[in-house]
mmCIF file of C-alpha atoms in Angstrom:
data_model
loop_
_atom_site.group_PDB
_atom_site.id
_atom_site.type_symbol
_atom_site.label_atom_id
_atom_site.label_comp_id
_atom_site.label_asym_id
_atom_site.label_seq_id
_atom_site.Cartn_x
_atom_site.Cartn_y
_atom_site.Cartn_z
ATOM 1 C CA MET A 48 -94.993 -68.818 -53.984
ATOM 2 C CA LYS A 49 -95.054 -65.147 -54.877
ATOM 3 C CA PRO A 50 -96.272 -63.177 -51.842
ATOM 4 C CA ILE A 51 -97.706 -59.747 -52.499
ATOM 5 C CA PRO A 52 -96.309 -56.894 -50.382
ATOM 6 C CA THR A 53 -98.894 -55.043 -48.298
ATOM 7 C CA GLY A 54 -96.975 -52.432 -46.320
ATOM 8 C CA LYS A 55 -97.774 -48.745 -46.177
ATOM 9 C CA LEU A 56 -95.509 -45.888 -45.123
ATOM 10 C CA VAL A 57 -97.408 -43.341 -43.052
ATOM 11 C CA PRO A 58 -95.865 -39.965 -42.110
ATOM 12 C CA THR A 59 -95.827 -39.109 -38.389
ATOM 13 C CA ASP A 60 -94.561 -36.127 -36.415
ATOM 14 C CA LYS A 61 -91.360 -38.101 -35.596
ATOM 15 C CA GLY A 62 -90.725 -39.753 -38.969
ATOM 16 C CA TYR A 63 -92.766 -42.591 -40.427
ATOM 17 C CA ASP A 64 -94.722 -45.669 -39.466
ATOM 18 C CA LEU A 65 -94.268 -48.739 -41.615
ATOM 19 C CA VAL A 66 -97.639 -50.490 -41.262
ATOM 20 C CA LEU A 67 -98.395 -54.065 -42.337
ATOM 21 C CA THR A 68 -101.803 -55.647 -41.813
ATOM 22 C CA ARG A 69 -103.068 -59.213 -41.665
ATOM 23 C CA THR A 70 -106.577 -60.523 -41.056
ATOM 24 C CA LEU A 71 -106.970 -63.714 -39.045
ATOM 25 C CA ARG A 72 -110.157 -65.733 -38.662
ATOM 26 C CA ALA A 73 -109.665 -66.185 -34.947
ATOM 27 C CA PRO A 74 -110.701 -64.544 -31.686
ATOM 28 C CA ILE A 75 -108.474 -61.718 -30.495
ATOM 29 C CA GLU A 76 -107.397 -63.659 -27.361
ATOM 30 C CA ASP A 77 -106.063 -66.513 -29.509
ATOM 31 C CA VAL A 78 -104.123 -64.142 -31.780
ATOM 32 C CA TRP A 79 -102.782 -62.370 -28.674
ATOM 33 C CA ALA A 80 -101.517 -65.732 -27.385
ATOM 34 C CA SER A 81 -99.676 -66.282 -30.694
ATOM 35 C CA LEU A 82 -97.857 -62.996 -30.070
ATOM 36 C CA THR A 83 -97.125 -63.335 -26.364
ATOM 37 C CA GLU A 84 -96.738 -66.997 -25.361
ATOM 38 C CA SER A 85 -93.193 -68.278 -25.869
ATOM 39 C CA SER A 86 -94.393 -71.749 -26.891
ATOM 40 C CA ARG A 87 -96.349 -70.101 -29.708
ATOM 41 C CA THR A 88 -93.874 -67.391 -30.755
ATOM 42 C CA THR A 89 -91.332 -70.211 -31.176
ATOM 43 C CA ARG A 90 -93.343 -71.467 -34.165
ATOM 44 C CA TRP A 91 -92.996 -68.301 -36.221
ATOM 45 C CA PHE A 92 -90.502 -65.855 -34.699
ATOM 46 C CA GLY A 93 -88.570 -67.417 -31.857
ATOM 47 C CA PRO A 94 -88.818 -68.225 -28.160
ATOM 48 C CA TRP A 95 -88.434 -65.685 -25.412
ATOM 49 C CA GLU A 96 -87.364 -65.840 -21.768
ATOM 50 C CA GLY A 97 -87.888 -63.532 -18.830
ATOM 51 C CA GLN A 98 -90.624 -61.765 -16.943
ATOM 52 C CA ALA A 99 -93.355 -60.490 -19.254
ATOM 53 C CA GLY A 100 -94.945 -57.134 -18.584
ATOM 54 C CA ALA A 101 -94.649 -53.473 -19.443
ATOM 55 C CA GLY A 102 -91.340 -51.994 -18.345
ATOM 56 C CA ASN A 103 -89.516 -55.337 -18.330
ATOM 57 C CA THR A 104 -86.772 -56.585 -20.627
ATOM 58 C CA ILE A 105 -86.929 -60.116 -22.025
ATOM 59 C CA LYS A 106 -84.517 -62.154 -24.133
ATOM 60 C CA VAL A 107 -85.785 -63.199 -27.584
ATOM 61 C CA GLN A 108 -84.116 -65.722 -29.867
ATOM 62 C CA LEU A 109 -84.426 -64.830 -33.537
ATOM 63 C CA VAL A 110 -84.555 -68.379 -34.902
ATOM 64 C CA HIS A 111 -84.958 -67.341 -38.525
ATOM 65 C CA GLU A 112 -81.952 -65.032 -38.540
ATOM 66 C CA GLU A 113 -78.384 -66.062 -39.294
ATOM 67 C CA GLY A 114 -76.799 -67.556 -36.176
ATOM 68 C CA GLN A 115 -80.137 -67.564 -34.331
ATOM 69 C CA PRO A 116 -79.021 -64.774 -31.963
ATOM 70 C CA TRP A 117 -80.613 -63.894 -28.645
ATOM 71 C CA SER A 118 -81.494 -60.212 -28.227
ATOM 72 C CA ASP A 119 -82.746 -58.073 -25.382
ATOM 73 C CA MET A 120 -86.207 -56.686 -26.063
ATOM 74 C CA HIS A 121 -87.830 -54.074 -23.850
ATOM 75 C CA ILE A 122 -91.600 -54.273 -23.400
ATOM 76 C CA ASP A 123 -92.740 -50.669 -23.706
ATOM 77 C CA ALA A 124 -96.476 -51.422 -23.419
ATOM 78 C CA CYS A 125 -98.537 -54.547 -22.873
ATOM 79 C CA GLU A 126 -102.276 -53.962 -23.038
ATOM 80 C CA ALA A 127 -103.815 -57.415 -23.413
ATOM 81 C CA PRO A 128 -105.323 -58.327 -25.786
ATOM 82 C CA THR A 129 -105.083 -55.259 -28.020
ATOM 83 C CA ARG A 130 -101.581 -53.734 -27.994
ATOM 84 C CA LEU A 131 -97.995 -54.832 -27.504
ATOM 85 C CA ALA A 132 -95.164 -52.331 -28.005
ATOM 86 C CA VAL A 133 -91.500 -53.350 -27.853
ATOM 87 C CA SER A 134 -88.099 -51.875 -28.598
ATOM 88 C CA THR A 135 -84.643 -53.273 -29.114
ATOM 89 C CA THR A 136 -81.234 -52.017 -30.164
ATOM 90 C CA ASP A 137 -78.780 -53.732 -32.491
ATOM 91 C CA GLU A 138 -76.006 -52.788 -34.918
ATOM 92 C CA ALA A 139 -78.640 -51.177 -37.192
ATOM 93 C CA GLY A 140 -79.901 -48.897 -34.419
ATOM 94 C CA VAL A 141 -83.072 -48.740 -32.342
ATOM 95 C CA TRP A 142 -86.120 -50.709 -33.448
ATOM 96 C CA ARG A 143 -89.479 -49.539 -32.092
ATOM 97 C CA MET A 144 -92.433 -51.716 -32.991
ATOM 98 C CA GLU A 145 -95.943 -52.388 -31.898
ATOM 99 C CA VAL A 146 -98.761 -54.738 -32.743
ATOM 100 C CA VAL A 147 -102.341 -53.518 -32.504
ATOM 101 C CA LEU A 148 -105.214 -56.009 -32.595
ATOM 102 C CA ALA A 149 -108.930 -55.391 -33.160
ATOM 103 C CA GLU A 150 -111.682 -58.008 -33.423
ATOM 104 C CA ALA A 151 -115.078 -57.938 -35.105
ATOM 105 C CA ALA A 152 -117.334 -60.998 -35.460
ATOM 106 C CA GLY A 153 -114.569 -63.497 -34.673
ATOM 107 C CA VAL A 154 -112.107 -61.967 -37.153
ATOM 108 C CA THR A 155 -109.018 -60.216 -35.809
ATOM 109 C CA GLN A 156 -107.117 -57.526 -37.651
ATOM 110 C CA LEU A 157 -103.421 -57.360 -36.795
ATOM 111 C CA ASP A 158 -101.482 -54.196 -37.570
ATOM 112 C CA LEU A 159 -97.708 -54.447 -37.191
ATOM 113 C CA ILE A 160 -96.241 -50.964 -36.922
ATOM 114 C CA GLN A 161 -92.544 -50.187 -37.052
ATOM 115 C CA HIS A 162 -91.824 -46.604 -36.014
ATOM 116 C CA VAL A 163 -88.926 -45.316 -38.116
ATOM 117 C CA GLU A 164 -87.084 -42.021 -38.120
ATOM 118 C CA ARG A 165 -84.987 -42.860 -41.195
ATOM 119 C CA THR A 166 -86.262 -44.638 -44.283
ATOM 120 C CA ASP A 167 -82.955 -45.909 -45.723
ATOM 121 C CA ALA A 168 -83.551 -49.505 -44.576
ATOM 122 C CA ILE A 169 -87.245 -49.830 -45.516
ATOM 123 C CA GLY A 170 -86.318 -51.778 -48.675
ATOM 124 C CA SER A 171 -84.971 -54.636 -46.566
ATOM 125 C CA THR A 172 -87.057 -54.391 -43.395
ATOM 126 C CA GLY A 173 -90.432 -54.290 -45.168
ATOM 127 C CA PRO A 174 -89.934 -57.677 -46.848
ATOM 128 C CA GLY A 175 -88.673 -59.060 -43.530
ATOM 129 C CA TRP A 176 -91.877 -58.093 -41.721
ATOM 130 C CA GLU A 177 -93.971 -59.499 -44.591
ATOM 131 C CA TYR A 178 -92.092 -62.774 -44.148
ATOM 132 C CA TYR A 179 -92.546 -62.895 -40.372
ATOM 133 C CA LEU A 180 -96.266 -62.096 -40.572
ATOM 134 C CA ASP A 181 -96.749 -64.831 -43.170
ATOM 135 C CA MET A 182 -94.773 -67.148 -40.865
ATOM 136 C CA LEU A 183 -97.308 -66.301 -38.141
ATOM 137 C CA ILE A 184 -100.234 -67.116 -40.446
ATOM 138 C CA ALA A 185 -98.646 -70.374 -41.661
ATOM 139 C CA SER A 186 -97.844 -71.495 -38.113
ATOM 140 C CA ARG A 187 -101.400 -70.832 -36.980
ATOM 141 C CA GLU A 188 -102.862 -72.715 -39.936
ATOM 142 C CA ASP A 189 -100.388 -75.633 -39.793
ATOM 143 C CA LYS A 190 -99.251 -74.833 -43.334
ATOM 144 C CA PRO A 191 -95.700 -75.056 -44.699
ATOM 145 C CA LEU A 192 -93.586 -72.114 -43.598
ATOM 146 C CA PRO A 193 -92.706 -69.592 -46.314
ATOM 147 C CA ASP A 194 -89.223 -69.196 -47.755
ATOM 148 C CA PHE A 195 -87.515 -65.853 -47.094
ATOM 149 C CA ASN A 196 -86.112 -65.921 -50.643
ATOM 150 C CA ASP A 197 -89.668 -65.349 -51.906
ATOM 151 C CA TYR A 198 -89.708 -62.014 -50.054
ATOM 152 C CA TYR A 199 -86.245 -60.565 -50.385
ATOM 153 C CA PRO A 200 -85.033 -59.179 -52.724
ATOM 154 C CA ALA A 201 -88.316 -59.692 -54.645
ATOM 155 C CA GLN A 202 -90.216 -57.095 -52.548
ATOM 156 C CA GLU A 203 -87.350 -54.667 -52.078
ATOM 157 C CA GLN A 204 -88.389 -52.433 -54.985
ATOM 158 C CA TYR A 205 -91.971 -52.168 -53.692
ATOM 159 C CA TYR A 206 -90.679 -50.829 -50.375
ATOM 160 C CA ASN A 207 -88.081 -48.570 -51.969
ATOM 161 C CA ASP A 208 -90.885 -47.116 -54.092
ATOM 162 C CA LEU A 209 -92.879 -46.328 -50.915
ATOM 163 C CA VAL A 210 -89.944 -44.241 -49.736
ATOM 164 C CA ALA A 211 -89.490 -42.549 -53.124
ATOM 165 C CA GLN A 212 -93.164 -41.502 -53.142
ATOM 166 C CA ARG A 213 -92.681 -39.492 -49.916
#
């Protein structure tokens, strides 16, 4: 498999937004459930525990990362079924992300947006988000899960070029 990178780097007043888009032939409520129900996030990202809702902090297990760590994730906004914004902090710094959904005629567009102030890690994070979004698609379609080695370092240059073009 040779996945094609899709991300765009959009300037903002606080830095950049790394935006990746997928189109799913499914109602928005079903896609929302894939993003917010622990039994469904387990299939492509990892399970989560805690009280859902804006302003709350949950624990998320990153099952496709080395050591399968649990991380605290703050829910910054939860506007079912169109927008989920979260943030977390790790050794790499603060991660601020959101997913925006829009449906037309039974087809849902999913935009994953990572808000970044610095672009030095885009070469590795871009391929990671491509991988996770394709994991989401594969899990929803009961297809074999992709292999991270098909994404990184193969897509690193694409993302580094996005930064160089700025």
